[in-house]
Structures are given as structure tokens and as C-alpha cells.
Coordinates of C-alpha atoms in Angstrom, one line a residue:
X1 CA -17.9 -32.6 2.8
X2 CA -21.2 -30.6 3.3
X3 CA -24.6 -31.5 4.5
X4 CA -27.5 -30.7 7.6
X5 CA -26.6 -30.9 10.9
X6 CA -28.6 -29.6 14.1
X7 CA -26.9 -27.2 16.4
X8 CA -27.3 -26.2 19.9
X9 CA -28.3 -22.8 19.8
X10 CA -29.4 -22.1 23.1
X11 CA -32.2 -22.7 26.1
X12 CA -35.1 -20.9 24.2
X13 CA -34.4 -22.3 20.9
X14 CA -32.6 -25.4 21.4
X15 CA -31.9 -27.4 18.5
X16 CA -31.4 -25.8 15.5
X17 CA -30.9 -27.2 11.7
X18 CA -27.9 -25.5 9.7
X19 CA -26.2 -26.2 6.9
X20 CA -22.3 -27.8 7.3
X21 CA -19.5 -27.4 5.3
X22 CA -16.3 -28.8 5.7
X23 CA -13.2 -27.2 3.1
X24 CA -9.4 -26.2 3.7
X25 CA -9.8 -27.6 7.2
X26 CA -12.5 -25.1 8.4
X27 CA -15.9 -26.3 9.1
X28 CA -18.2 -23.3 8.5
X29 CA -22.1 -23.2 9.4
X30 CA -24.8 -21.5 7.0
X31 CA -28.7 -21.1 8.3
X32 CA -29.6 -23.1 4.9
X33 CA -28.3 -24.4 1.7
X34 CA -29.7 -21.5 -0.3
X35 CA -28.7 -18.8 2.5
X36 CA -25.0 -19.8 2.3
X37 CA -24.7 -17.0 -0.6
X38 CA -24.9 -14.8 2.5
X39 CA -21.8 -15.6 4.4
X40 CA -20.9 -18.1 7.3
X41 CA -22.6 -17.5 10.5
X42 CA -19.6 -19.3 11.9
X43 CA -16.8 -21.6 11.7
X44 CA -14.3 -23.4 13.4
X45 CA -10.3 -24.9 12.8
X46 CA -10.4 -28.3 12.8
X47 CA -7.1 -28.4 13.3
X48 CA -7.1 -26.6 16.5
X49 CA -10.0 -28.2 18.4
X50 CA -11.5 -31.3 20.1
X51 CA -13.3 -33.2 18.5
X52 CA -15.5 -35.8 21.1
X53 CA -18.3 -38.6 20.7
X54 CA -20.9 -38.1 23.4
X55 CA -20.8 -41.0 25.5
X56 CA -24.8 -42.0 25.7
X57 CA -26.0 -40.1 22.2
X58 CA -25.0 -41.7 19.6
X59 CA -25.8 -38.9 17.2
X60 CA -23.9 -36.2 18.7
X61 CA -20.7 -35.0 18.2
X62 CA -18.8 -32.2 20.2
X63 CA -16.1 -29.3 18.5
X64 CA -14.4 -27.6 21.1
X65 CA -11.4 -25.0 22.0
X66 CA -11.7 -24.7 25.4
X67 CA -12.2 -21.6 26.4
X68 CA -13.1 -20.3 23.2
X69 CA -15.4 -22.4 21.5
X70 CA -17.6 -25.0 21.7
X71 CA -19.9 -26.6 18.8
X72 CA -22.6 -28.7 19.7
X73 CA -23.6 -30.8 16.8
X74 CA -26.1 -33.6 16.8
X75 CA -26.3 -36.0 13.0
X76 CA -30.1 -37.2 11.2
X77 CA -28.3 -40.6 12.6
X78 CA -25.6 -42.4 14.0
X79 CA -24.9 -43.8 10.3
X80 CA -24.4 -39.9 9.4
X81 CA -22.7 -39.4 12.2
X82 CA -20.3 -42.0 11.4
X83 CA -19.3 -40.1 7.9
X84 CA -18.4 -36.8 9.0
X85 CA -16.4 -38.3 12.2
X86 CA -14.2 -40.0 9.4
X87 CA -14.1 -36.8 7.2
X88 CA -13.4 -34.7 10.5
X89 CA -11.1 -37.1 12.0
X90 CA -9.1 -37.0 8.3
X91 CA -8.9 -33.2 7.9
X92 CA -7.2 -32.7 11.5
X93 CA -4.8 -35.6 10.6
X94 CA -3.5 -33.9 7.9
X95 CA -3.2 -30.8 8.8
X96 CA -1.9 -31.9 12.2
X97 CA 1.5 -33.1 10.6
X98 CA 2.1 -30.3 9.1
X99 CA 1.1 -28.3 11.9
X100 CA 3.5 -30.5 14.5
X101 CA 6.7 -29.4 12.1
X102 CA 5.1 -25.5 12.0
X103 CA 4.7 -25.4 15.6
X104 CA 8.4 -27.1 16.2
X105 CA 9.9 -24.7 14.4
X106 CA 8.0 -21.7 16.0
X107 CA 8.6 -23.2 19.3
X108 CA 12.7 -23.1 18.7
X109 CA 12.5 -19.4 17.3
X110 CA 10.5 -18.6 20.2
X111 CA 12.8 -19.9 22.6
X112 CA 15.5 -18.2 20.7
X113 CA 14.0 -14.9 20.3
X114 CA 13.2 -14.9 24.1
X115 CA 16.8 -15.7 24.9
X116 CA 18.1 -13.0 22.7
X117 CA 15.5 -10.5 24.6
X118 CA 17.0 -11.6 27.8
X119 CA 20.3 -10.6 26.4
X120 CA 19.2 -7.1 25.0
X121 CA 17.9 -6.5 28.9
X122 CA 21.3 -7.1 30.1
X123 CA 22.9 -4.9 27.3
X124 CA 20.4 -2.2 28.0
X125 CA 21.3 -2.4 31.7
X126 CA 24.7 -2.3 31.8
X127 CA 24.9 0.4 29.1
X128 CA 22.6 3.1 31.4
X129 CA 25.0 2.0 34.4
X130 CA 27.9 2.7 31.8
X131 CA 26.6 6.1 31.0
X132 CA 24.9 7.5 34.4
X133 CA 28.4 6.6 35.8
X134 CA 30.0 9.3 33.2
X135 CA 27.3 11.3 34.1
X136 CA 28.6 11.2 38.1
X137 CA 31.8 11.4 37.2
X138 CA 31.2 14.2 34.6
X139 CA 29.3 15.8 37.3
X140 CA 32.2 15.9 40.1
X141 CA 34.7 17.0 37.4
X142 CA 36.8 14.4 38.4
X143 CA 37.2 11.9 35.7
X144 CA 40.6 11.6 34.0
X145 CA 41.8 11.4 30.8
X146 CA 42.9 7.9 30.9
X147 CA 39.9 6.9 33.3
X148 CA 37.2 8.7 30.0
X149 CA 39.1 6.9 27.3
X150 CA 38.5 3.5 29.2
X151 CA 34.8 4.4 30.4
X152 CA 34.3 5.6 26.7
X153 CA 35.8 2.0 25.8
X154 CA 33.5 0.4 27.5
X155 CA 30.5 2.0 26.2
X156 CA 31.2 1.5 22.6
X157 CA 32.2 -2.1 23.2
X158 CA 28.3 -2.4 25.0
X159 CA 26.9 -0.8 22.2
X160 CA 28.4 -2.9 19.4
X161 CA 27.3 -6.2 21.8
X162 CA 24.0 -4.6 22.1
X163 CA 23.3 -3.6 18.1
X164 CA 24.4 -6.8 17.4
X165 CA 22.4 -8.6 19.4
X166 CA 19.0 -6.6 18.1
X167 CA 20.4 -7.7 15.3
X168 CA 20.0 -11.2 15.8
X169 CA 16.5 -11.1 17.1
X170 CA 15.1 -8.7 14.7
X171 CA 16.2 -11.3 11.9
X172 CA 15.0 -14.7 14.4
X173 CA 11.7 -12.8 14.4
X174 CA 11.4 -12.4 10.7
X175 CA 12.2 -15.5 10.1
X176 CA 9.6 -16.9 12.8
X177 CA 6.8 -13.8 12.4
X178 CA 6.7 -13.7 8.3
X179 CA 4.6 -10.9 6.7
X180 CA 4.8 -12.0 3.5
X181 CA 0.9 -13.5 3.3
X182 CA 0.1 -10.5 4.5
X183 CA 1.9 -7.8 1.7
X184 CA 0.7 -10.1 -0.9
X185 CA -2.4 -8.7 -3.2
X186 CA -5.5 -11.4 -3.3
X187 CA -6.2 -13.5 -6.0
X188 CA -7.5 -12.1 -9.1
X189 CA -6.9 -8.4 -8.5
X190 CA -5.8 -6.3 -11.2
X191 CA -2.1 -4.9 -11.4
X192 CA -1.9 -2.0 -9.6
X193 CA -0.2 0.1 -11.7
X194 CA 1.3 -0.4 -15.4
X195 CA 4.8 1.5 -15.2
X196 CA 5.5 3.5 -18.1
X197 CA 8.7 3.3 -19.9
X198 CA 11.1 5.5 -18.5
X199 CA 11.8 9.2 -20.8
X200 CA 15.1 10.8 -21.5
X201 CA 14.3 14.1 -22.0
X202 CA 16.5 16.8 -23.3
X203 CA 17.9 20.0 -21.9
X204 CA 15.4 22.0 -21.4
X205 CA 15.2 25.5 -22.4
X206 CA 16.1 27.1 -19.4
X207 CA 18.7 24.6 -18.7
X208 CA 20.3 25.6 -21.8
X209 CA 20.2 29.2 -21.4
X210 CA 22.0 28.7 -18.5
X211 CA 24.4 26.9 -19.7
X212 CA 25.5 29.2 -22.3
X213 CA 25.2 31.9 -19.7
X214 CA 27.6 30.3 -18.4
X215 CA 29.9 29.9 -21.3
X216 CA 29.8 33.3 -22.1
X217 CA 30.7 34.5 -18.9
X218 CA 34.0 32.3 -18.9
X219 CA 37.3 34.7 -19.2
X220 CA 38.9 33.9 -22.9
X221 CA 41.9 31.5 -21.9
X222 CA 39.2 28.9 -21.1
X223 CA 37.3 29.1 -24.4
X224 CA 38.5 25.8 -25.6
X225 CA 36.9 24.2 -22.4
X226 CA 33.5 26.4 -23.2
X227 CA 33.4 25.0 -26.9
X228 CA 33.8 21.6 -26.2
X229 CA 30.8 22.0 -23.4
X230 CA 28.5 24.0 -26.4
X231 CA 29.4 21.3 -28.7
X232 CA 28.4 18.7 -26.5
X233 CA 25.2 20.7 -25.1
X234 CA 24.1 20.7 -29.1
X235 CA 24.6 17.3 -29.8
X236 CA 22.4 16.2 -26.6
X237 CA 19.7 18.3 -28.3
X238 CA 20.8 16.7 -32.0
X239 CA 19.7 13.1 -30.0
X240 CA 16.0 14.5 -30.1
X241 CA 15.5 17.1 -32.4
X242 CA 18.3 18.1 -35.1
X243 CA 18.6 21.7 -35.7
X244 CA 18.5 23.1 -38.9
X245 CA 21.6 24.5 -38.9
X246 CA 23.5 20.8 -37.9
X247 CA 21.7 18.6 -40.5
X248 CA 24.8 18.4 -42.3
X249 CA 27.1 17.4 -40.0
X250 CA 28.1 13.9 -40.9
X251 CA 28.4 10.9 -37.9
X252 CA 32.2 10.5 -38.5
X253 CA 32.2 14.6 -37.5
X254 CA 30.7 14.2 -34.3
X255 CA 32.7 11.2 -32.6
X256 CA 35.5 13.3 -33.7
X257 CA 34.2 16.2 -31.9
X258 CA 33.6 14.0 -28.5
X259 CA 37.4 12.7 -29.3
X260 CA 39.4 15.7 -29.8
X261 CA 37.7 18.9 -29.2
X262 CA 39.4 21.7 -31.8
X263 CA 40.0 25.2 -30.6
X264 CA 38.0 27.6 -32.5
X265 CA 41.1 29.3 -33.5
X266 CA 41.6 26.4 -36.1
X267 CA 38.9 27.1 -38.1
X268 CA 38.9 29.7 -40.6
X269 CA 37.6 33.3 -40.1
X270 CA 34.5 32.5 -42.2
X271 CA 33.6 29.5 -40.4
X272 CA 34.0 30.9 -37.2
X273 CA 31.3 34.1 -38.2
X274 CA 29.3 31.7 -39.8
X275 CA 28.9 29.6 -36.6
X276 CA 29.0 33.0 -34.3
X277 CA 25.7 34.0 -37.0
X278 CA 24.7 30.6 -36.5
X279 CA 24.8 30.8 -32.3
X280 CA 23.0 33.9 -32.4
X281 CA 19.8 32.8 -34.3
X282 CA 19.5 29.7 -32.7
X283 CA 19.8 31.5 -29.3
X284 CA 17.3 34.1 -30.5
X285 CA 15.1 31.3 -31.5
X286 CA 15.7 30.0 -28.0
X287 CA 14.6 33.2 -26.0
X288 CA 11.2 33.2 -28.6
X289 CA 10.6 29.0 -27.1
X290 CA 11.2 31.0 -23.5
X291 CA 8.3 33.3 -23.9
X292 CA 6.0 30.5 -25.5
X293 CA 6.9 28.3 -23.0
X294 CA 5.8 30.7 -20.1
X295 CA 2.8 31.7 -21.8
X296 CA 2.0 27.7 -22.1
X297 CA 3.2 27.4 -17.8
X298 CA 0.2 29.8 -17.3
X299 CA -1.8 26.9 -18.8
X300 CA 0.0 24.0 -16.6
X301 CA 1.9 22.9 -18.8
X302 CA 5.7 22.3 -18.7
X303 CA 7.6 22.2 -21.8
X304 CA 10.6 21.0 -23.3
X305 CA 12.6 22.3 -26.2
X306 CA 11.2 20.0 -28.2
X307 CA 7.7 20.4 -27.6
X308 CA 6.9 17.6 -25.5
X309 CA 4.9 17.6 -21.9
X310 CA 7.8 17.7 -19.5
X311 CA 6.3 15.9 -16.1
X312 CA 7.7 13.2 -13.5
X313 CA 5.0 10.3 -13.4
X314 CA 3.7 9.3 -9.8
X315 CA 2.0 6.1 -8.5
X316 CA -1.6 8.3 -9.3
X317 CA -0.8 8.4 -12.6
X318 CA 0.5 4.7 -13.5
X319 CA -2.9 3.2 -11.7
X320 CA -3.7 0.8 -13.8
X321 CA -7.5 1.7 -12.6
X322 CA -8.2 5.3 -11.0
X323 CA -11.8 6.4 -9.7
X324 CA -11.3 9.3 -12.4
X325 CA -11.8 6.8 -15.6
X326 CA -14.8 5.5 -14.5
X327 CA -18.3 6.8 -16.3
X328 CA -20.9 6.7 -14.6
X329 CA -24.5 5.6 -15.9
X330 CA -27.5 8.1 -16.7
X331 CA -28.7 8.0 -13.5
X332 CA -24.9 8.4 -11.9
X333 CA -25.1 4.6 -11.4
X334 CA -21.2 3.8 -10.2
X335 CA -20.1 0.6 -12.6
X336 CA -19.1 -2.2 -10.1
X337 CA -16.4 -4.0 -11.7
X338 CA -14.4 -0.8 -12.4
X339 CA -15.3 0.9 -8.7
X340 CA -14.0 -2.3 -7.6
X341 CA -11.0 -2.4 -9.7
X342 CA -10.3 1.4 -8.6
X343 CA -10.6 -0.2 -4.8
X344 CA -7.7 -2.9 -5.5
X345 CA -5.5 -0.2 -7.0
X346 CA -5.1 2.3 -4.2
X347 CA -4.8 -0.5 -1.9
X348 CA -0.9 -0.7 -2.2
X349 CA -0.6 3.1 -0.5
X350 CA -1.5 0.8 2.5
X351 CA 1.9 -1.3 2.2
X352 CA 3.7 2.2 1.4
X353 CA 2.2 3.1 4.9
X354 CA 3.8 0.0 6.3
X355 CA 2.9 -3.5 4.8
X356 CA 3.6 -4.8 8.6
X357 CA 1.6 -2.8 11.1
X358 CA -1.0 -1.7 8.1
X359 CA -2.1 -5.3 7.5
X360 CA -5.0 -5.8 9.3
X361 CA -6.2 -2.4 7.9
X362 CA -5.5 -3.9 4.3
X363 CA -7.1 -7.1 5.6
X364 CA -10.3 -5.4 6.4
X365 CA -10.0 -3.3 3.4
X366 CA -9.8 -6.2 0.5
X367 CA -12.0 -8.0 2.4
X368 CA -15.0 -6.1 2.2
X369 CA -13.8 -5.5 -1.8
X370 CA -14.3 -9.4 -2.1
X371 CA -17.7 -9.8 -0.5
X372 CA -18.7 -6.9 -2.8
X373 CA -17.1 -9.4 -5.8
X374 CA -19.1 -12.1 -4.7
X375 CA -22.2 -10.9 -4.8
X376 CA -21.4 -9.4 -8.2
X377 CA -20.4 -12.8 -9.4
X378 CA -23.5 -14.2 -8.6
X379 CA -25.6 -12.2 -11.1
X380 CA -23.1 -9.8 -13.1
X381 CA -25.7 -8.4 -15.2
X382 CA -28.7 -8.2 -12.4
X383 CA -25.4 -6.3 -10.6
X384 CA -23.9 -3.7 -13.1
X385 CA -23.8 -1.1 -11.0
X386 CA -23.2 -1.0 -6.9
X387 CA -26.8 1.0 -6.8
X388 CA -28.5 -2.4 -8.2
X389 CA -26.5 -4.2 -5.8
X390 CA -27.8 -1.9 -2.6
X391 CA -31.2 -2.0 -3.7
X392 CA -31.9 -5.9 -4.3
X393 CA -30.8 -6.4 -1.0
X394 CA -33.1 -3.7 0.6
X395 CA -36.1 -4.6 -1.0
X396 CA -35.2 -8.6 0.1
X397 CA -34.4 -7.8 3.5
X398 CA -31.2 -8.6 4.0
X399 CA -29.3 -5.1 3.4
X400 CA -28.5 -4.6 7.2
X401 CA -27.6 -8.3 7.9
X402 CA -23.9 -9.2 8.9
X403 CA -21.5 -10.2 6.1
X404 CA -23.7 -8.8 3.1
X405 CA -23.2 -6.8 0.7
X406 CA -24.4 -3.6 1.7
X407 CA -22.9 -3.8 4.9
X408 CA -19.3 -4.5 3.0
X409 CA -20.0 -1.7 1.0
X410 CA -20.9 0.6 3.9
X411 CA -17.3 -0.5 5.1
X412 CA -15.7 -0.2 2.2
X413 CA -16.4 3.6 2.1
X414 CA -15.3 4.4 4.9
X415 CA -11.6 3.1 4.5
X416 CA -12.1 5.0 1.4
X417 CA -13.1 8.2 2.9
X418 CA -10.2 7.7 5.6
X419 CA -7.7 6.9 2.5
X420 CA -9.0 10.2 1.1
X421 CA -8.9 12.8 3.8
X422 CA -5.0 11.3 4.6
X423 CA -4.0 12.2 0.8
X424 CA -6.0 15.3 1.1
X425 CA -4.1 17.0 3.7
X426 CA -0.7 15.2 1.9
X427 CA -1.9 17.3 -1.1
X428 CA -2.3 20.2 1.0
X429 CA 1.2 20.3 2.2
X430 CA 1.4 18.4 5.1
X431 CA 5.0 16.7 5.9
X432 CA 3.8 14.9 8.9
X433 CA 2.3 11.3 7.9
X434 CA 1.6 10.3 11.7
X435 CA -0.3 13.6 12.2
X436 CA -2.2 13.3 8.7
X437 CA -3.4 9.8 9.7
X438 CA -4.1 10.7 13.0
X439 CA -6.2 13.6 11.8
X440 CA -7.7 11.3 9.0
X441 CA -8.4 8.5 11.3
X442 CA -10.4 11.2 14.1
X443 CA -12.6 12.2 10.9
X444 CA -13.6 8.8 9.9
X445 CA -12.9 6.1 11.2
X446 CA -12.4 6.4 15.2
X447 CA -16.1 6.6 16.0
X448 CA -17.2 3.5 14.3
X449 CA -14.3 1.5 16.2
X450 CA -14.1 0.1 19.7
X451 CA -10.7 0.7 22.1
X452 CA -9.2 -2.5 20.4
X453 CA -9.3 -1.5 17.1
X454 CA -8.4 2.0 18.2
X455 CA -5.2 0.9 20.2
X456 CA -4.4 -1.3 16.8
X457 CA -4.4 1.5 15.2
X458 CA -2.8 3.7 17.4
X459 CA 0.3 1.1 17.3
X460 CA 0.4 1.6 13.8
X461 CA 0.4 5.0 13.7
X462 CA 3.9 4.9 15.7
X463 CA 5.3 3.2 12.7
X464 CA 4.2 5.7 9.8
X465 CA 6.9 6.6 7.8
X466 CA 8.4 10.1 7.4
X467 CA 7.5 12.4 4.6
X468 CA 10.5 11.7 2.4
X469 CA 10.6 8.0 2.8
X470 CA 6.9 8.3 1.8
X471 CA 6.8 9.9 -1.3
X472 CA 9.7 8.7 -2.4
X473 CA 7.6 5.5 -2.2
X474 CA 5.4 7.1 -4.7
X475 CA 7.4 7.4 -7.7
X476 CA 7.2 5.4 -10.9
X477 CA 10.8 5.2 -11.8
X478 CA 13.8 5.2 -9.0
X479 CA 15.1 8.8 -8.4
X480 CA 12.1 10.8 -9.7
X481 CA 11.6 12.0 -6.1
X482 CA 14.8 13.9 -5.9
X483 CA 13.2 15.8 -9.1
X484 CA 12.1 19.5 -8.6
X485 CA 9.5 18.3 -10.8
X486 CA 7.8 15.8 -8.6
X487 CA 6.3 18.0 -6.0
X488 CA 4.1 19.8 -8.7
X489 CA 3.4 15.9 -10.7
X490 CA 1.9 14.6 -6.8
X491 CA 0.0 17.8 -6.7
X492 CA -1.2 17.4 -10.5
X493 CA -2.7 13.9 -10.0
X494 CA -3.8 13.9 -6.5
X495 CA -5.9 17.2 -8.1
X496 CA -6.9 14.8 -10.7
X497 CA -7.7 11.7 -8.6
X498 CA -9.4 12.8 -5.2
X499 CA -12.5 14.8 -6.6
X500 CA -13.1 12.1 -8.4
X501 CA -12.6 9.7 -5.3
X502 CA -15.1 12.2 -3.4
X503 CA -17.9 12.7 -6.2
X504 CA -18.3 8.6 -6.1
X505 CA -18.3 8.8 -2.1
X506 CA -20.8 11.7 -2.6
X507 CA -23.0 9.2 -4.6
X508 CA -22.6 6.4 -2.1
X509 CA -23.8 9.0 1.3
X510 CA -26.7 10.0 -0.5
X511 CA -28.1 6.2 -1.8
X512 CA -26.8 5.2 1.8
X513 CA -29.0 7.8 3.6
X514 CA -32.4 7.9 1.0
X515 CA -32.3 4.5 2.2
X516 CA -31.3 5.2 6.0
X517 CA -29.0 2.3 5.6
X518 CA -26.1 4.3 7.6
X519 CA -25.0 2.4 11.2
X520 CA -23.4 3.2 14.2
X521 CA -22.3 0.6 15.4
X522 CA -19.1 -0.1 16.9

């Protein structure tokens, strides 16, 4: 249900018409019907708050969460009146049933989890008596033998007790504190990133110089073992790219081959030159793919023996949508559908972060991405770019108003610019995550938040993963991080991906301060 109701504003103003609407058990208030493109001014759970007829006006109707919020709402007439009481009296009914079996349940896990943290006290307790005591004893040098064994008993036994119980309330609180709302992307994003199919690659030239370093360099009584390994070694490279030398080889040869490996001393003298002629040209012709391939290193570029880009894909180069594709108008006017798009994509190195303790910076993050949507949606061809955006609502005065688009944007950029400078000193060889957002988060974001928002984020920090648990969080395909490869691929795209990251921000500062539409409020 929507439609006008007067609000108590305060003593100077009194009165005030806004526009109501009631959806998904929210009532949210607008200044008008044609300002609600803007954004609520406020809302309020139905489900949550008091709803009261005023005893001698029987046009008003009071909202309140005491303590927290009170709306004061009068109706044209009682007959109005009458229709959203039913329609407000109906929404908190049915969300009240469900929110009776929520809140049982929360109330039981609550009660559990607290009894389990009652526990864990105990545990913790008795295991630093436990171990202050071996201390003592330790100390005076007089604990026996017999008397350590039992004290060291005792310990482990308090210890299992103890992980066990943690146990217990870790899983009661994920099953009472669920994250998953939180971890999921919002409707009508793009995927974040297409996986390629996985490659099998070859041995590469190096690897195979090695190997038949190797081989030659094993003493004769173990040249049976050394062919079979050649043999095989040539038929992995037969997979991709037959030699010229091996086109004849029929299939029925080769699973022989794999099946019974023939000393060399069974073949006849001529074969055996021939395939020692044979060895050496293709080995020659091996060392000439060495010195192309360093010549084509020099380039950046990693190749394999059969000519292909060797390279171990990272989450930068599966985006589905990177800053680096876009292309930017005449006048370096920044497309808003694919800026946004890029936004939504590098949104999941929040959840690689930590999906838990990062969600309210994701929140925040998609959040301003939507309102940006919105107004887009509203006039997609008025709106191409974020410029036209930024400029409509300068010139109608509403740029610098809470909850538009401008003001989204503003926000928007700097999570970007925070997101940036962390993967910038990633890129620059830093291992330690909690440092690199701690440094990130001084150059950006800290002065624009209050001591809340700062101890939020300080909380999160203490959760960061380590360096290895966070790049291997990176890869496309499972195991690519253990590749000696992969350090030089995050390094390739990341030198790919952030300029382009930084020339769009660059383009966003200057529009921002031509129009001295930067803010710093906290």
C-alpha cells in the first residue's frame, strides 16, 4: 500500500506531508511521489514496532520502537486511517509468525551457545591451573616421573574436553549466526569470472633437457630403465605435437612400448644408430627452441615446445568484466553499465578477504553499485556514461543530497581506491595481508570514517588471511598456486588490471573536483 500521510517533523515545522509506502514489511517515507526516485528519507520494520491509535485523534496513528524510533503519522481522515491500520495490522501479522518460530529457535541456540561458553571458561580455567602448576613444580625441580606423566594426563584430557567443546559452540553459532545472505552476490550481477577450461601442457623444453640430462648421466647397467623413461618422455610430446621422426610409429607399437619396455640391445645395430642419429637432431633442434625461447622471455613471453603461451591463469584474468576492457568515449566518458559491471566483478576479492568479517564492507560496497544502477535504469540513454550521470544531478541540485547518485558514486570510489592501493602493495611483494589493508585502509578510507566504523574495521583486520591462504584463493583451477608460474601470472595481470583501475579513478577525481563535489564528512 502507498499513499500521503502527514508526519511530525518537529516544533518549527510541525506537520509535514510525505509520501508512504508500505512493501516487504517496511514502511518507508519519500518527501513526494515524484521525489521517491531519490531514495527513502526513512523507514521503519513493521514487524518490530508498536503500532497505537491515539486515544482523542481519530486521524492519527503512532509507529514506535521504544527507544529507537517513534513515527508520528496523522491520515487526510479517519476513513484513510482505517485502511492502512488494516494493511499495517496485516503485514506485522504475517511476519510475526514467522518471526515467533525465528526468534524460538534463536532463543534455544542462544541459550545453548551461552552454556557452552560457560563451559569453555571452566576448561580454560582449569587448564592455566593445570599448566602454572607444572610450571611450580618445574620450577622447584621436584616433580617426578610418575607425578609428570599424570600432570601431563591431565592436561591433554582438559585439552581434548576443551577443543571439543569450541567445537560445539563454533558449529551452535553457525547454525544460529548464518552468513550465507551475506556471501551471496545481489541479484542481477554479472558472473564474476568465466573459468577457462583447464590446459595440459607438455614438457617443456627445459624440462626435457633435463630430463635427458639426466638419462645420460645414468651409469650403463641402468640403460634399460633410461630408455623406457626417453620413450615415455617422447610419447608425452607425441600427445601434442608428433615429431617428424615418430609419424610412423603405428598405435599397436606404442601400447607395446608402455607394456614391455625392450632393451636397446634387441634391436639391430642399424636401428640403434639410426635412433642414436635420430636423438641427436632432435636434441639439436631442441637446444635451437632453447635460444628462441629465451630471446622470446626477453619479450614476456613463456613458451612451450610446442609454441604455445605457457601461463597459469589467475582470478584477474578470468573476470568476466575488468576495468581494462572498457573504452572510453571521445571525451574519456567512462561507460556506466560496463564500469558497473567491472565494480561487481572484483567484489568477490572481498569474500577471499573473509566473507564473514568483510560483509558489511561488501554491504556498503554493492550498495552504492545499486543506487548507481538505479539511476541508470531510470533513463539508460540520458545515462550512458557516469559523467552524464554526475552532471544531471549538479545542474538539478540534488548532486550533494543523501542517497543519490553522485554521492553513491563518490563512495563507490573510494572502496575502489582502498581495493586498489591493497593489491598494489600485494603486487609489490608484500606477504603481509593485515599490514597491506591496514596501510590501504590509513590511505583511504580511515579519514572519511568515524571510531565505529574504524573499530569495525579494525576487527576485521584481525581476521585477514595469511599470504598463502590468499593467493591461493586466487587461482582459476585448484593447485595452480603451488606453480612456479603463478607468482609471475598475479604479477602479469595485476600489471594489466590496476593502471587501468587508476586511469578511470583518475577520471572520476578530476570531474569530482571541477565540480567541487568532493566531501569530508564523516
Amino acid at each position: 500500500m502507498e499513499g500521503m500521510l502527514y508526519k511530525w517533523t518537529n516544533y518549527i515545522s510541525g506537520w509535514q506531508p510525505r509520501w508512504f509506502v508500505l512493501n516487504g514489511g517496511t514502511l518507508s517515507y519519500y518527501d513526494s511521489q515524484e521525489d521517491a526516485w531519490k531514495g527513502c528519507k526513512g523507514s521503519i520494520k513493521i514487524s518490530v514496532c508498536e503500532i497505537q491509535v491515539h486515544s482523542s485523534d481519530s486521524t492519527r496513528v503512532d509507529l514506535t520502537i521504544p527507544g529507537e524510533q517513534y513515527f508520528y503519522l496523522r491520515a487526510i481522515n479517519a476513513a484513510e486511517r482505517q485502511k492502512w491500520l488494516v494493511a499495517l495490522g496485516s503485514a506485522k501479522a504475517c511476519l510475526t509468525d514467522n518471526r515467533t518460530k525465528r526468534e524460538k529457535e534463536l532463543q534455544e541456540n542462544t541459550d545453548a551457545l551461552k552454556t557452552k561458553m560457560s563451559e569453555l571458561r571452566l576448561y580454560c580455567d582449569l587448564l592455566l591451573q593445570q599448566v602454572n602448576k607444572i610450571k611450580e613444580n618445574d620450577e622447584l625441580e621436584e616433580m617426578s616421573a610418575e607425578i609428570g606423566t599424570d600432570t601431563g594426563n591431565m592436561v591433554k584430557t582438559t585439552c581434548t574436553t576443551f577443543l571439543k567443546t569450541l567445537e560445539e559452540c563454533m558449529q551452535i553459532a553457525n547454525r544460529t549466526f548464518s552468513t550465507d545472505m551475506a556471501t551471496h552476490s545481489p541479484p542481477g550481477t554479472p558472473p564474476v569470472a568465466a573459468i577457462k577450461p583447464q590446459k595440459l601442457f607438455a614438457l617443456s623444453i627445459s624440462q626435457e633437457l633435463d630430463l635427458e640430462s639426466s638419462i645420460s648421466s645414468v651409469p650403463v647397467e641402468q640403460a634399460n630403465l633410461a630408455s623406457h623413461t626417453n620413450q615415455n618422455a617422447s610419447e608425452m610430446e607425441q600427445d601434442h605435437q608428433p615429431a617428424e621422426g615418430n609419424q610412423d610409429m603405428e598405435p599397436t607399437d606404442q601400447s607395446d612400448t608402455r607394456q614391455e619396455p625392450k632393451h636397446k640391445a634387441d634391436q639391430s645395430p642399424e636401428q640403434d644408430n639410426n635412433s642414436g642419429e635420430e636423438d641427436a637432431v632432435q636434441l639439436q633442434h631442441r637446444q635451437e627452441c632453447v635460444s628462441d625461447q629465451e630471446e622470446v622471455q626477453e619479450e614476456g613471453e613463456t613458451l612451450t615446445d610446442s609454441g604455445d603461451t605457457e601461463q597459469v591463469e589467475t582470478f584477474f584474468s578470468t573476470m568476466s568484466h575488468r576495468f581494462s576492457d572498457i573504452r572510453l568515449d571521445d571525451d574519456n566518458g567512462i561507460p556506466t553499465q560496463e564500469f558497473l559491471d567491472s565494480c561487481y566483478a572484483i567484489v568477490p576479492v572481498l569474500d577471499k578477504l573473509g566473507s564473514t568479517v568483510f560483509a558489511p564492507v561488501k554491504m556498503d560496497f554493492v550498495g552504492n553499485i545499486k543506487k548507481i544502477q538505479q539511476k541508470q535504469m531510470s533513463d539508460p540513454d540520458g545515462f550512458h556514461t557516469l559523467q552524464s550521470i554526475v552532471l544531471h544531478e549538479v545542474q538539478t541540485d540534488v548532486a550533494q543530497m543523501r542517497n543519490s547518485a553522485t554521492e553513491a558514486l563518490l563512495w563507490l570510489r573510494r572502496g575502489l581506491k582502498f581495493l586498489k592501493e591493497f593489491l598494489s602493495e600485494v603486487n609489490a611483494g608484500a606477504q603481509d595481508i593485515q599490514g597491506a589493508l591496514n596501510n590501504a585502509y590509513g590511505k583511504t578510507l580511515r579519514q572519511y570514517h568515524g571510531w565505529v566504523v574504524r573499530g569495525v574495521f579494525a576487527l576485521a583486520l584481525r581476521a585477514a588471511p595469511s599470504y598463502k591462504s590468499f593467493t591461493a584463493a586466487l587461482v582459476s583451477n585448484e593447485g595452480d598456486e603451488l606453480s612456479s608460474h603463478f607468482t609471475d601470472g598475479m604479477h602479469r595481470d595485476l600489471g594489466l588490471y590496476l593502471p587501468a583501475m587508476d586511469k578511470h579513478l583518475a577520471i572520476l577525481d578530476a570531474l569530482y573536483e571541477e565540480y567541487n563535489l568532493e566531501s569530508d564528512e564523516v
